[in-house]
Amino acid sequence: MTKAKKGKTLKKVGLTGGIGSGKSTVAKMFEALGVPVYYADDRAKWLMVNSPELKKAIQNEFGYDSYIDDKLNRNYLAEKVFTDKARLEKLNALVHPAVRDDFESWVNIQKSKYVIQENPLIFENQNEDKFDVVISVVADKELRIQRVMSRDGYSRADVINRIKNQTSDEIRRFKSDFIIENKELSDTRLEVFRIHQKLLV
């Protein structure tokens, strides 16, 4: 586990979970308790548009059509990377370090006992050792399928395929410091508060 730098005792907590698990809902519960939360996916999207260095690196790798009127050309990039694993890995190799540096800068201005990075790919990217604590949100597979179908309009088969391509809940349970079973919101809220109290120590 990483140690807080420069004498700071601030803990870095990774919050993760598979599609439909409800990790964003859990992140909002922590925020309601006054915990700063860094949303890695949202920041990655922001950095891809607003970081001159990252933008230039993406254009050098994937072409100037990666942007239209200074806006990310998501359809163009998707065509480039999602049918080519090597190119997807190249894009990730550009974006992930930018997110990591951005997170560290954000951490350095926080005043709380701990901060959370909400990130769906902590285990997929083998980043668990970069956090002092990892929390995984899990839920029954059928519940997850129904949530995503209702939320995003995906077919059942699409959701199942996405679940198959993610780290299993069994591995999450084995590798995580805390597990939140997200079934009933009232129970989830109580579990968030219980973990929050432990992390404040």
mmCIF file of N, CA, C and O in Angstrom, residues 15 34 41 47 80 90 102-103 108 147 160 182 186 199:
data_model
loop_
_atom_site.group_PDB
_atom_site.id
_atom_site.type_symbol
_atom_site.label_atom_id
_atom_site.label_comp_id
_atom_site.label_asym_id
_atom_site.label_seq_id
_atom_site.Cartn_x
_atom_site.Cartn_y
_atom_site.Cartn_z
ATOM 1 N N LEU A 15 -12.390 3.459 -4.752
ATOM 2 C CA LEU A 15 -13.758 2.940 -4.751
ATOM 3 C C LEU A 15 -14.058 2.401 -6.135
ATOM 4 O O LEU A 15 -13.984 3.131 -7.123
ATOM 5 N N GLY A 34 -19.208 14.464 3.636
ATOM 6 C CA GLY A 34 -18.136 15.456 3.609
ATOM 7 C C GLY A 34 -16.810 14.947 3.084
ATOM 8 O O GLY A 34 -15.784 15.622 3.219
ATOM 9 N N ASP A 41 -13.255 8.749 -14.215
ATOM 10 C CA ASP A 41 -13.763 8.761 -15.593
ATOM 11 C C ASP A 41 -14.090 10.177 -16.055
ATOM 12 O O ASP A 41 -13.763 10.570 -17.177
ATOM 13 N N LEU A 47 -9.800 16.016 -19.028
ATOM 14 C CA LEU A 47 -8.391 16.189 -19.377
ATOM 15 C C LEU A 47 -8.148 15.983 -20.870
ATOM 16 O O LEU A 47 -7.305 16.662 -21.466
ATOM 17 N N LYS A 80 -11.375 3.906 -33.769
ATOM 18 C CA LYS A 80 -9.941 3.606 -33.810
ATOM 19 C C LYS A 80 -9.530 2.568 -32.763
ATOM 20 O O LYS A 80 -8.667 1.727 -33.020
ATOM 21 N N LYS A 90 -2.844 1.791 -26.106
ATOM 22 C CA LYS A 90 -2.041 2.993 -26.354
ATOM 23 C C LYS A 90 -2.759 4.238 -25.841
ATOM 24 O O LYS A 90 -2.148 5.116 -25.214
ATOM 25 N N ASP A 102 -3.094 14.276 -12.257
ATOM 26 C CA ASP A 102 -4.178 15.183 -11.888
ATOM 27 C C ASP A 102 -4.729 14.819 -10.509
ATOM 28 O O ASP A 102 -5.006 15.698 -9.681
ATOM 29 N N PHE A 103 -4.852 13.532 -10.246
ATOM 30 C CA PHE A 103 -5.339 13.062 -8.942
ATOM 31 C C PHE A 103 -4.380 13.473 -7.829
ATOM 32 O O PHE A 103 -4.805 13.962 -6.778
ATOM 33 N N ASN A 108 -3.315 16.833 -3.020
ATOM 34 C CA ASN A 108 -2.450 17.752 -2.273
ATOM 35 C C ASN A 108 -3.157 19.001 -1.757
ATOM 36 O O ASN A 108 -2.615 19.692 -0.886
ATOM 37 N N ARG A 147 -30.555 -2.957 -13.676
ATOM 38 C CA ARG A 147 -30.208 -1.546 -13.476
ATOM 39 C C ARG A 147 -29.663 -0.919 -14.753
ATOM 40 O O ARG A 147 -30.061 0.171 -15.151
ATOM 41 N N ILE A 160 -24.550 -8.328 -20.228
ATOM 42 C CA ILE A 160 -23.852 -9.552 -19.815
ATOM 43 C C ILE A 160 -22.437 -9.580 -20.380
ATOM 44 O O ILE A 160 -21.481 -9.945 -19.694
ATOM 45 N N ASN A 182 -24.563 -3.651 -2.351
ATOM 46 C CA ASN A 182 -25.513 -2.589 -2.702
ATOM 47 C C ASN A 182 -26.814 -3.183 -3.235
ATOM 48 O O ASN A 182 -26.999 -3.330 -4.436
ATOM 49 N N SER A 186 -31.015 1.756 1.991
ATOM 50 C CA SER A 186 -30.910 2.046 3.420
ATOM 51 C C SER A 186 -29.782 1.246 4.050
ATOM 52 O O SER A 186 -29.011 1.773 4.873
ATOM 53 N N LEU A 199 -12.539 4.709 8.653
ATOM 54 C CA LEU A 199 -11.506 5.420 7.895
ATOM 55 C C LEU A 199 -11.105 6.731 8.569
ATOM 56 O O LEU A 199 -10.031 7.268 8.268
#
